[in-house]
């Protein structure tokens, strides 16, 4: 048969005794499924001449002791090449995978391949493979090469021209025999090992479209117009805009420092390391011959939970936009440090002049925690960027670590304002924050569905809440030692049994004890009853709610004491509240979720909304960094009204 230049499709049907018994692919769970039709698209081998005749053979075999009848049909594939921005619809099944070819047109260096279906199941796999034979288009080998991701309704992979020497690639779609990988039910094992399982109709209608992704030219117009002139249209890539982030070689190059041939040639005398290192006199250049390498590059797109519909790669970073948008945390953290430094310098000069207002009026100025807060905001941006290199359940602890730190530092700063002499020391504060992060790691590793862990954590949470409430109520005038139980019994006897006396500090008792304890008990009960899978977010919710409760308590007590909030602080409060509202709106859009399977997570993916480069989560990064900066300004300015008030007239609460 002639195969040039179009591809051929083979369709086979096998019948025996009137019953369909065709190909039964063996799955990894050793189940067997019957299919009446089997179809494969032949891979086009490379041609050496313009006109060439090539032959192929079809082998058909059966284990049946009886004769088997089959029909063989060979047809030409007419719609094999995909065109830019043109949707193409097709049907695939486990026994009839489909793949198509796409060639990069001139001027397109990056493209996004989108495959959509109105059907959630059957579960499918979309793969991007280089132009080579064989094409891996079966469920048991589609993961061998290229990039791939499982899908239910939506899949998207961003492809760069530089990764494909032929300037073209295959888009492969495989329908899986089972739906477990996409969150579907797992079928029961058959009673007999050779029993066939009726898979039902597993045909799936899909459509594929390849669109140009944002290019170097469009990015340069947005902010890099000067650099644009340095790169030609053919060779320009987004890497040229950020040369300091080039991290390695292309996907086609060697991925390991040990990929070397097992034999030597004459040319190896000057290049092979084992020969070079046998020289009698070695120089540093002989031991510094390795170039930069890329390690652990995988084509499995299911490892990381990106918003694949808006994931712009840069080098080996698959979603650079989610990393770049964290720059706001770093810049605003640095700006806050400069503002604090300015106030610190002004206050130090006032002290040097022996200014009475600085010495005897207002809240005592301690800037150490403010410096720590600004640094923590910068580190939040850095670790959030690390998380977005490959967002998943295990890495989420990087994103939340400095959120715990920021919440803890803000609570400490609020407490320090009115209790400068009895505030927690730096050692105690950071030991407690380290314990929180330690429990966060334990929760990520052991907390999923582990009731023992949740019981231990809930008990420790309640005890910590009680200890903190006691510390706040008694202003640090109590000790946790061997006599604590005896003193508790004595207080109960004298204040409740011998005579009934109410609490001395009504406001403190009602707010810091009852409300705080009720909140702690409710959160502990929720954790025990629900055992949420996302322990890091659960712990972060506790920290943020505690901060909000204490902040509300502080504002209420400040107003009750006859103090006022100056215009600057009020503007900061209102502005921050509005920005937080918009930020949370974009946060709860939920563009991906690692609490579901990767295929189910992709159903939440959405297109870019700003400059065709940033998505909703990037807007959350921008707005939340502004909101955190505003929150820090609120803490910095909220007591400026007391700068002219004698300290013996400022109430403690």
mmCIF file of C-alpha atoms in Angstrom, residues 86 104 131 138 173 179 224 231 279 327 416 504 576 615:
data_model
loop_
_atom_site.group_PDB
_atom_site.id
_atom_site.type_symbol
_atom_site.label_atom_id
_atom_site.label_comp_id
_atom_site.label_asym_id
_atom_site.label_seq_id
_atom_site.Cartn_x
_atom_site.Cartn_y
_atom_site.Cartn_z
ATOM 1 C CA UNK A 86 -9.862 26.856 13.717
ATOM 2 C CA UNK A 104 3.884 26.520 13.756
ATOM 3 C CA UNK A 131 6.971 14.396 15.296
ATOM 4 C CA UNK A 138 -2.614 4.077 23.909
ATOM 5 C CA UNK A 173 -6.142 12.289 22.507
ATOM 6 C CA UNK A 179 -12.564 6.842 35.020
ATOM 7 C CA UNK A 224 9.733 46.170 27.382
ATOM 8 C CA UNK A 231 15.501 40.423 19.286
ATOM 9 C CA UNK A 279 46.126 13.482 32.637
ATOM 10 C CA UNK A 327 6.367 41.002 42.909
ATOM 11 C CA UNK A 416 2.538 45.541 72.422
ATOM 12 C CA UNK A 504 -12.500 42.388 88.537
ATOM 13 C CA UNK A 576 -7.935 48.638 53.062
ATOM 14 C CA UNK A 615 -5.613 35.624 35.450
#
